[in-house]
Short mmCIF file of C-alpha atoms and ligand atoms in Angstrom, two decimals:
data_model
loop_
_atom_site.label_atom_id
_atom_site.label_comp_id
_atom_site.label_asym_id
_atom_site.label_seq_id
_atom_site.Cartn_x
_atom_site.Cartn_y
_atom_site.Cartn_z
CA MET A 6 0.00 -0.05 -0.03
CA ALA A 7 1.30 3.40 -0.66
CA VAL A 8 1.62 5.42 2.27
CA ARG A 9 -0.06 8.52 1.06
CA ALA A 10 -2.51 9.46 -1.66
CA PHE A 11 -0.87 10.29 -4.99
CA GLY A 12 -2.07 12.99 -7.33
CA PRO A 13 -1.73 16.90 -7.02
CA ALA A 14 -1.91 16.57 -3.06
CA LEU A 15 1.59 15.19 -3.36
CA LYS A 16 3.11 18.03 -5.46
CA HIS A 17 4.39 19.87 -2.24
CA GLU A 18 7.00 17.19 -2.30
CA TRP A 19 8.51 18.69 -5.19
CA CYS A 20 9.73 22.36 -6.01
CA LEU A 21 7.57 22.52 -9.13
CA ASP A 22 5.75 25.58 -9.60
CA PRO A 23 2.09 24.98 -8.46
CA ARG A 24 0.79 27.21 -11.34
CA ILE A 25 2.17 24.89 -13.90
CA THR A 26 0.53 21.82 -15.06
CA TYR A 27 3.80 19.55 -15.34
CA LEU A 28 3.21 16.78 -17.66
CA ASN A 29 6.77 16.46 -18.75
CA HIS A 30 8.41 14.57 -15.89
CA GLY A 31 10.38 12.25 -18.39
CA THR A 32 12.04 15.08 -20.19
CA VAL A 33 14.71 16.24 -17.62
CA GLY A 34 13.23 14.57 -14.68
CA ALA A 35 12.08 16.56 -11.48
CA PRO A 36 14.08 15.56 -8.26
CA PRO A 37 11.76 15.42 -4.94
CA ARG A 38 12.41 18.39 -2.33
CA ARG A 39 13.78 16.04 0.27
CA VAL A 40 16.19 14.25 -2.15
CA LEU A 41 17.64 17.90 -2.89
CA THR A 42 17.92 18.63 0.79
CA HIS A 43 19.95 15.37 1.15
CA GLN A 44 22.10 16.53 -1.76
CA GLN A 45 22.67 19.72 0.00
CA ALA A 46 23.70 17.96 3.16
CA ILE A 47 26.40 15.85 1.13
CA ARG A 48 27.58 19.09 -0.44
CA ASP A 49 27.72 20.64 3.00
CA GLU A 50 29.87 17.75 4.20
CA ILE A 51 32.15 17.95 1.13
CA GLU A 52 32.74 21.74 1.88
CA ARG A 53 33.65 21.08 5.48
CA GLN A 54 36.79 19.53 4.19
CA PRO A 55 36.69 19.25 0.30
CA ALA A 56 40.19 17.83 -0.18
CA ALA A 57 39.74 15.07 2.27
CA PHE A 58 36.06 14.33 1.15
CA LEU A 59 37.24 14.00 -2.60
CA LEU A 60 40.68 12.64 -2.52
CA ARG A 61 40.21 10.04 0.67
CA GLY A 62 36.97 8.97 0.97
CA LEU A 63 35.26 9.12 -2.54
CA SER A 64 37.09 6.73 -4.58
CA ASN A 65 40.07 4.46 -4.92
CA ALA A 66 41.42 6.14 -8.16
CA SER A 67 41.63 9.55 -6.39
CA PHE A 68 43.05 8.27 -3.07
CA VAL A 69 45.98 10.29 -1.89
CA GLY A 70 46.62 8.36 1.45
CA GLY A 71 45.74 8.31 4.96
CA SER A 72 43.58 5.46 6.21
CA ARG A 73 41.88 4.00 3.18
CA PRO A 74 37.88 3.65 3.75
CA ALA A 75 36.80 0.15 3.72
CA VAL A 76 34.21 1.07 0.86
CA PRO A 77 34.53 4.29 -0.98
CA ARG A 78 31.54 6.46 -1.05
CA MET A 79 31.19 6.12 -4.72
CA ARG A 80 31.13 2.34 -4.38
CA ALA A 81 28.66 2.40 -1.44
CA ALA A 82 26.36 4.48 -3.47
CA ALA A 83 26.94 2.27 -6.45
CA ALA A 84 25.96 -0.71 -4.47
CA ALA A 85 22.66 0.76 -3.41
CA VAL A 86 21.66 1.55 -6.90
CA ALA A 87 22.76 -1.41 -8.50
CA ALA A 88 20.73 -3.63 -5.82
CA PHE A 89 17.56 -1.30 -7.19
CA LEU A 90 18.65 -2.35 -10.60
CA GLY A 91 19.19 -6.40 -10.01
CA ALA A 92 22.88 -5.75 -10.24
CA ARG A 93 26.16 -6.21 -8.58
CA GLY A 94 27.65 -2.99 -7.52
CA ASP A 95 30.98 -4.10 -9.13
CA ASP A 96 29.30 -4.16 -12.63
CA LEU A 97 27.90 -0.65 -12.22
CA VAL A 98 29.33 2.82 -12.68
CA PHE A 99 28.05 6.41 -12.27
CA VAL A 100 28.29 8.69 -15.10
CA ASP A 101 26.72 12.28 -15.73
CA ASN A 102 23.84 10.75 -17.92
CA ALA A 103 22.63 8.23 -20.35
CA SER A 104 24.33 9.99 -23.11
CA ALA A 105 27.67 9.76 -21.33
CA GLY A 106 27.02 6.15 -20.53
CA ALA A 107 26.25 5.28 -24.38
CA ASN A 108 29.27 7.37 -25.37
CA ALA A 109 31.57 5.42 -23.07
CA VAL A 110 30.68 2.26 -24.93
CA LEU A 111 30.75 3.62 -28.37
CA ARG A 112 33.99 5.40 -28.08
CA SER A 113 35.41 2.25 -26.23
CA LEU A 114 34.76 -0.06 -29.38
CA THR A 115 37.25 -0.20 -32.20
CA PHE A 116 35.32 -0.13 -35.49
CA ALA A 117 36.93 -0.81 -38.89
CA PRO A 118 36.02 0.57 -42.51
CA GLY A 119 32.63 -1.09 -43.41
CA ASP A 120 31.88 -2.19 -39.83
CA GLU A 121 28.08 -1.53 -39.11
CA ILE A 122 26.47 -0.05 -36.12
CA VAL A 123 22.74 -0.81 -35.96
CA LEU A 124 20.17 1.39 -34.13
CA THR A 125 16.40 1.96 -34.71
CA SER A 126 14.59 4.79 -36.32
CA HIS A 127 13.25 5.75 -32.93
CA GLY A 128 16.47 5.76 -31.32
CA TYR A 129 17.16 9.04 -29.37
CA GLY A 130 18.86 11.76 -31.56
CA ALA A 131 21.71 12.33 -29.39
CA ILE A 132 22.87 8.82 -29.21
CA LEU A 133 22.51 8.43 -32.87
CA GLN A 134 24.83 11.41 -33.19
CA ALA A 135 27.30 9.60 -31.09
CA ALA A 136 26.98 6.32 -33.06
CA ARG A 137 27.56 8.51 -36.52
CA PHE A 138 30.67 10.29 -34.78
CA VAL A 139 32.58 7.19 -34.11
CA ALA A 140 31.22 5.58 -37.48
CA ARG A 141 32.59 8.48 -39.61
CA ARG A 142 35.91 8.38 -37.90
CA ALA A 143 36.36 4.69 -38.63
CA GLY A 144 34.79 4.57 -42.03
CA ALA A 145 31.94 2.30 -40.42
CA VAL A 146 28.28 2.46 -41.47
CA VAL A 147 25.24 3.34 -39.20
CA ARG A 148 22.16 1.50 -40.30
CA LEU A 149 18.64 2.31 -38.94
CA VAL A 150 16.01 -0.33 -38.71
CA GLU A 151 12.50 1.23 -39.22
CA VAL A 152 10.21 0.69 -36.24
CA PRO A 153 6.80 -0.23 -37.47
CA TYR A 154 4.75 2.91 -36.24
CA PRO A 155 2.05 4.19 -35.74
CA ALA A 156 0.85 0.68 -36.24
CA PHE A 157 3.39 -0.69 -33.80
CA ASP A 158 4.37 -4.46 -34.01
CA ALA A 159 7.07 -5.63 -31.67
CA GLY A 160 7.55 -8.75 -33.55
CA ARG A 161 7.94 -7.15 -36.75
CA LEU A 162 10.62 -5.02 -35.15
CA VAL A 163 12.58 -7.96 -33.77
CA GLU A 164 12.37 -9.54 -37.17
CA ALA A 165 13.48 -6.59 -39.11
CA LEU A 166 16.27 -5.89 -36.60
CA THR A 167 17.42 -9.48 -37.02
CA ALA A 168 17.35 -9.32 -40.85
CA GLN A 169 19.77 -6.43 -40.57
CA LEU A 170 22.30 -8.44 -38.54
CA GLY A 171 25.10 -9.45 -40.83
CA PRO A 172 28.93 -10.32 -40.86
CA ARG A 173 29.95 -6.72 -40.43
CA THR A 174 27.48 -5.87 -37.82
CA ARG A 175 29.63 -4.80 -34.63
CA LEU A 176 26.96 -3.29 -32.33
CA VAL A 177 23.35 -2.83 -31.94
CA VAL A 178 22.02 -0.06 -29.82
CA VAL A 179 18.40 -0.11 -28.88
CA ASP A 180 16.14 1.90 -26.54
CA HIS A 181 14.48 0.14 -23.71
CA VAL A 182 11.90 2.98 -23.70
CA THR A 183 11.87 5.07 -26.81
CA ALA A 184 11.78 8.92 -26.41
CA GLU A 185 9.14 10.48 -28.41
CA SER A 186 6.99 7.40 -29.10
CA ALA A 187 7.26 6.19 -25.51
CA LEU A 188 7.33 2.58 -26.55
CA VAL A 189 8.62 -0.12 -24.42
CA LEU A 190 10.73 -2.37 -26.77
CA PRO A 191 11.41 -6.01 -26.37
CA VAL A 192 15.02 -5.58 -25.45
CA ALA A 193 15.38 -9.13 -23.91
CA GLU A 194 14.32 -10.68 -27.18
CA ILE A 195 16.45 -8.55 -29.29
CA ALA A 196 19.36 -9.14 -27.01
CA ARG A 197 18.62 -13.07 -27.56
CA ARG A 198 18.53 -12.64 -31.61
CA CYS A 199 21.78 -10.55 -31.39
CA ARG A 200 23.59 -13.05 -29.05
CA ASP A 201 22.47 -15.78 -31.40
CA ALA A 202 24.32 -13.69 -34.26
CA GLY A 203 27.39 -13.10 -31.91
CA VAL A 204 26.50 -9.39 -32.03
CA PRO A 205 26.81 -7.19 -28.62
CA VAL A 206 23.95 -5.09 -27.45
CA LEU A 207 23.92 -1.64 -25.86
CA VAL A 208 20.68 -0.81 -24.32
CA ASP A 209 19.69 3.05 -24.01
CA GLY A 210 17.38 2.74 -20.77
CA ALA A 211 17.40 6.42 -20.13
CA HIS A 212 13.81 6.33 -19.19
CA VAL A 213 13.67 2.93 -17.32
CA PRO A 214 15.08 3.11 -13.62
CA GLY A 215 12.34 4.16 -11.51
CA ALA A 216 9.68 3.83 -14.37
CA LEU A 217 9.55 0.10 -14.94
CA ALA A 218 10.73 -2.97 -12.94
CA LEU A 219 14.42 -3.55 -14.11
CA ASP A 220 16.58 -6.56 -13.53
CA ILE A 221 19.63 -5.77 -15.89
CA PRO A 222 21.59 -8.80 -15.87
CA SER A 223 18.38 -10.97 -16.66
CA LEU A 224 18.08 -8.95 -20.02
CA GLY A 225 21.02 -10.68 -21.48
CA VAL A 226 22.43 -7.41 -22.76
CA ASP A 227 26.22 -6.48 -22.93
CA TRP A 228 25.89 -2.78 -21.59
CA TYR A 229 23.09 -0.70 -20.16
CA ALA A 230 23.04 2.90 -20.09
CA ALA A 231 20.52 4.84 -17.90
CA ASN A 232 19.50 7.96 -15.97
CA LEU A 233 18.58 8.10 -12.36
CA HIS A 234 17.47 11.72 -12.76
CA LYS A 235 14.56 11.04 -14.97
CA TRP A 236 12.31 8.50 -12.96
CA ALA A 237 14.54 7.52 -9.90
CA PHE A 238 14.10 10.78 -8.16
CA SER A 239 17.75 11.39 -8.02
CA PRO A 240 19.28 14.87 -8.52
CA ARG A 241 20.78 15.99 -11.92
CA SER A 242 23.09 14.70 -13.23
CA ALA A 243 22.99 10.92 -12.22
CA GLY A 244 23.51 8.45 -14.95
CA VAL A 245 24.65 4.86 -14.64
CA LEU A 246 26.31 2.58 -16.91
CA TRP A 247 25.97 -1.34 -16.14
CA ALA A 248 28.44 -3.67 -18.17
CA ALA A 249 28.45 -7.40 -18.36
CA PRO A 250 31.63 -8.79 -16.46
CA ASP A 251 33.32 -10.02 -19.95
CA ARG A 252 32.64 -6.34 -21.37
CA GLN A 253 34.45 -4.56 -18.69
CA ALA A 254 37.99 -4.77 -19.61
CA ASP A 255 38.20 -2.44 -22.52
CA LEU A 256 35.50 -0.10 -21.30
CA HIS A 257 36.61 3.58 -20.66
CA PRO A 258 34.61 6.67 -19.50
CA PRO A 259 34.39 9.40 -22.16
CA VAL A 260 36.96 11.42 -20.10
CA ILE A 261 40.27 9.59 -19.54
CA SER A 262 41.90 10.42 -15.98
CA TRP A 263 43.94 8.79 -13.26
CA GLY A 264 42.05 5.48 -13.35
CA LEU A 265 43.02 4.55 -16.76
CA ASP A 266 43.77 0.72 -16.78
CA GLN A 267 43.14 0.44 -13.03
CA GLY A 268 39.73 -1.46 -13.48
CA PHE A 269 36.32 -0.91 -14.49
CA THR A 270 35.14 0.79 -11.34
CA GLU A 271 38.32 2.64 -10.45
CA GLU A 272 38.41 4.12 -13.84
CA PHE A 273 34.88 5.40 -13.62
CA ASP A 274 34.90 6.64 -10.22
CA TRP A 275 37.38 9.23 -10.62
CA VAL A 276 37.40 11.30 -14.07
CA GLY A 277 38.59 14.47 -12.61
CA THR A 278 37.30 16.92 -9.97
CA ARG A 279 33.64 16.90 -10.18
CA ASP A 280 30.48 17.18 -8.08
CA PRO A 281 29.70 13.81 -6.81
CA SER A 282 26.66 14.76 -4.78
CA PRO A 283 24.10 13.73 -7.43
CA TRP A 284 25.37 10.17 -7.32
CA LEU A 285 25.80 10.12 -3.57
CA ALA A 286 22.41 11.31 -3.36
CA ALA A 287 20.66 8.85 -5.61
CA PRO A 288 20.18 6.33 -2.87
CA ALA A 289 17.75 8.77 -1.10
CA GLY A 290 15.86 9.18 -4.27
CA LEU A 291 15.26 5.34 -4.30
CA GLU A 292 14.66 5.32 -0.48
CA PHE A 293 11.62 7.99 -1.23
CA LEU A 294 10.24 5.80 -4.18
CA GLU A 295 10.29 2.71 -1.89
CA GLU A 296 8.70 4.81 0.95
CA LEU A 297 5.89 5.73 -1.60
CA GLY A 298 5.82 2.11 -2.64
CA PHE A 299 7.70 1.45 -5.87
CA ALA A 300 5.11 -1.04 -7.03
CA GLN A 301 2.26 1.54 -6.25
CA VAL A 302 4.26 4.19 -7.99
CA ARG A 303 4.62 2.13 -11.16
CA ALA A 304 1.05 1.08 -11.13
CA TRP A 305 -0.20 4.57 -10.56
CA ASN A 306 2.08 6.00 -13.46
CA HIS A 307 1.14 3.39 -15.92
CA ASP A 308 -2.47 3.34 -15.17
CA LEU A 309 -2.56 7.35 -15.36
CA ALA A 310 -0.60 7.19 -18.43
CA TRP A 311 -3.05 4.85 -20.19
CA ARG A 312 -6.03 6.67 -19.19
CA ALA A 313 -4.65 9.92 -20.23
CA GLY A 314 -4.06 8.55 -23.52
CA GLN A 315 -7.64 7.47 -23.90
CA LEU A 316 -8.95 10.82 -22.42
CA LEU A 317 -6.94 12.74 -24.80
CA ALA A 318 -7.79 10.80 -27.84
CA ASP A 319 -11.41 10.58 -27.04
CA ARG A 320 -11.57 14.40 -26.69
CA TRP A 321 -9.44 14.99 -29.88
CA GLY A 322 -10.77 12.51 -32.07
CA THR A 323 -7.65 10.96 -32.52
CA ALA A 324 -6.33 7.43 -31.50
CA VAL A 325 -3.61 6.08 -29.21
CA PRO A 326 -1.86 3.93 -31.89
CA VAL A 327 -0.48 1.23 -29.47
CA PRO A 328 -1.77 -1.25 -27.02
CA GLU A 329 -1.45 -0.81 -23.18
CA SER A 330 1.09 -3.55 -23.06
CA VAL A 331 3.88 -1.35 -24.83
CA ILE A 332 3.35 1.90 -22.73
CA GLY A 333 5.14 2.60 -19.40
CA THR A 334 4.75 5.75 -17.58
CA MET A 335 4.41 8.03 -20.95
CA VAL A 336 1.87 7.88 -23.55
CA THR A 337 2.09 9.63 -26.94
CA VAL A 338 -1.25 10.87 -28.57
CA PRO A 339 -1.89 12.59 -31.90
CA VAL A 340 -3.28 16.11 -31.43
CA PRO A 341 -6.32 17.12 -34.07
CA ALA A 342 -4.89 17.19 -37.68
CA ARG A 343 -5.86 20.89 -38.12
CA LEU A 344 -2.84 21.88 -35.67
CA GLY A 345 -0.41 20.67 -38.29
CA THR A 346 2.10 18.15 -39.10
CA THR A 347 5.50 19.84 -38.92
CA PRO A 348 8.13 20.60 -36.51
CA ALA A 349 7.25 24.29 -36.71
CA ASP A 350 3.67 23.37 -35.76
CA ALA A 351 4.86 21.36 -32.91
CA ALA A 352 7.07 24.16 -31.37
CA ARG A 353 4.05 26.66 -31.85
CA LEU A 354 1.64 24.43 -29.95
CA ARG A 355 4.29 23.72 -27.36
CA ASP A 356 4.78 27.28 -26.88
CA ARG A 357 0.94 28.09 -26.67
CA LEU A 358 0.41 25.44 -24.19
CA LEU A 359 3.12 26.91 -21.93
CA VAL A 360 2.48 30.45 -22.38
CA GLU A 361 -1.32 30.75 -22.59
CA HIS A 362 -2.24 27.66 -20.27
CA GLY A 363 0.71 27.17 -18.23
CA ILE A 364 0.86 23.44 -19.23
CA GLU A 365 4.52 22.00 -19.67
CA VAL A 366 4.38 19.01 -22.05
CA GLN A 367 6.38 17.42 -24.80
CA VAL A 368 5.20 18.04 -28.32
CA HIS A 369 6.89 16.79 -31.39
CA ALA A 370 6.13 16.01 -35.06
CA ALA A 371 6.45 12.61 -36.28
CA ALA A 372 4.92 10.16 -39.12
CA GLY A 373 2.88 13.29 -40.61
CA ALA A 374 1.12 14.40 -37.52
CA VAL A 375 1.78 16.54 -34.26
CA TRP A 376 1.80 14.55 -30.91
CA THR A 377 2.05 15.17 -27.29
CA ARG A 378 3.90 12.76 -25.00
CA VAL A 379 2.53 12.84 -21.58
CA SER A 380 4.38 11.88 -18.44
CA ALA A 381 2.46 10.42 -15.76
CA GLN A 382 3.79 11.05 -12.18
CA VAL A 383 2.60 10.74 -8.76
CA TYR A 384 1.96 14.41 -8.47
CA CYS A 385 -0.36 14.41 -11.39
CA ASP A 386 -3.86 13.01 -12.02
CA LEU A 387 -6.43 13.16 -14.75
CA SER A 388 -7.37 16.77 -13.66
CA ASP A 389 -4.03 17.78 -15.18
CA VAL A 390 -4.76 15.66 -18.25
CA ALA A 391 -8.03 17.33 -18.70
CA ARG A 392 -6.48 20.82 -18.73
CA LEU A 393 -4.50 19.68 -21.51
CA ALA A 394 -7.32 18.05 -23.39
CA ASP A 395 -9.29 21.34 -23.06
CA ALA A 396 -6.35 23.63 -24.23
CA VAL A 397 -5.60 21.71 -27.29
CA ALA A 398 -9.26 21.20 -28.22
CA ASP A 399 -9.77 24.89 -27.89
CA ALA A 400 -6.54 25.75 -29.98
CA ASP A 401 -6.95 27.17 -33.43
CA ALA A 402 -5.34 25.91 -36.39
C1 PLP B 27 15.75 7.52 -25.10
C2 PLP B 27 16.74 8.60 -24.51
N1 PLP B 27 18.13 8.26 -24.71
C3 PLP B 27 18.80 9.11 -24.00
C4 PLP B 27 18.38 10.34 -23.52
C5 PLP B 27 19.43 11.44 -23.10
O1 PLP B 27 19.35 11.44 -21.79
P1 PLP B 27 20.50 12.42 -20.92
O2 PLP B 27 20.17 13.85 -21.88
O3 PLP B 27 20.15 12.47 -19.80
O4 PLP B 27 21.86 12.12 -21.32
C6 PLP B 27 17.05 10.59 -23.54
C7 PLP B 27 16.75 12.08 -23.02
O5 PLP B 27 15.39 12.40 -22.86
C8 PLP B 27 16.26 9.77 -23.96
O6 PLP B 27 14.88 10.09 -23.90
#
């Protein structure tokens, strides 16, 4: 049982402006107040003796002497986060964000001319850029597998991706939850097909920790990059990178520093002087999630996302193109056709919703339509969604 009622009554736990209808939790996350308070306490502790905190207690790679802590602070935090993700602390490192985690993998691999990196057409643009960057330096090729959409069919996606795997395929990068379409993709099945073909898989799970129940090792993937600052209530910037034990040896952070060649965790735990407070505060985010009841939070968010999709589509005379089974905590709904089809139309609607109605929601153009992606979170309910429904229904073309 949740310890308290979900919905707008819980909004005081966040710093969110009460005048804004906030339906965009997924974009950059929103850390609860108490987690920020905890982070500030860590910062205060750092500033009482900065050199000692950062160079003696934080990580083995930065250790300058004195009595070595039994467990450096980064490792203690990694162990707590790993346990939440079904993983071992030794297989998990902190990075700034999912982009940094994916970059670490992409930039650690060696590609030759003609090698292929396979992504899907719904892959996040910044990760696609990183793949293009490493490919062009090596003369390798990026291939995109088309996601069947709006008529989404997970089976057809798996077959299309499998058909793309060839003797030159060196890596598959696949989202666990796609960014704009908000689809939960069958990553375990994709990983199984890739394993059969001898191709390693990097999963972009930016939207997954705190949104879906996650047991990373059971997915059978090689690397899993994710954010804690979106759905796991961590302060920004808190990303993680999990690597299967046999994929850790040649894996390096995007910034090379003192830990080079000292081992996976040592190398990532210290990449120069940084503020470690977001990672060290990440366990406090998970504690709040557990206090609310993680299963209840997931159920609320999923149910609200699905019901939001039905409410909006009914009101706008459109349709949610996917079944409930492939959505998590976000739903993507087309707005009425009269509101346009282009990125400029999407930007205009996004601005009007915010400026005229105080509604913060993701709006994008895709597949010949403009769509809103609604994030469900425990501080929202259907009354927030109804405001969005009215604002869009009343908007002129
Ligand atoms: C699927 C996906 N991957 C990666 C990212 C990048 O996250 P970050 O900017 O925190 O690195 C996002 C951000 O929204 C995303 O939706």
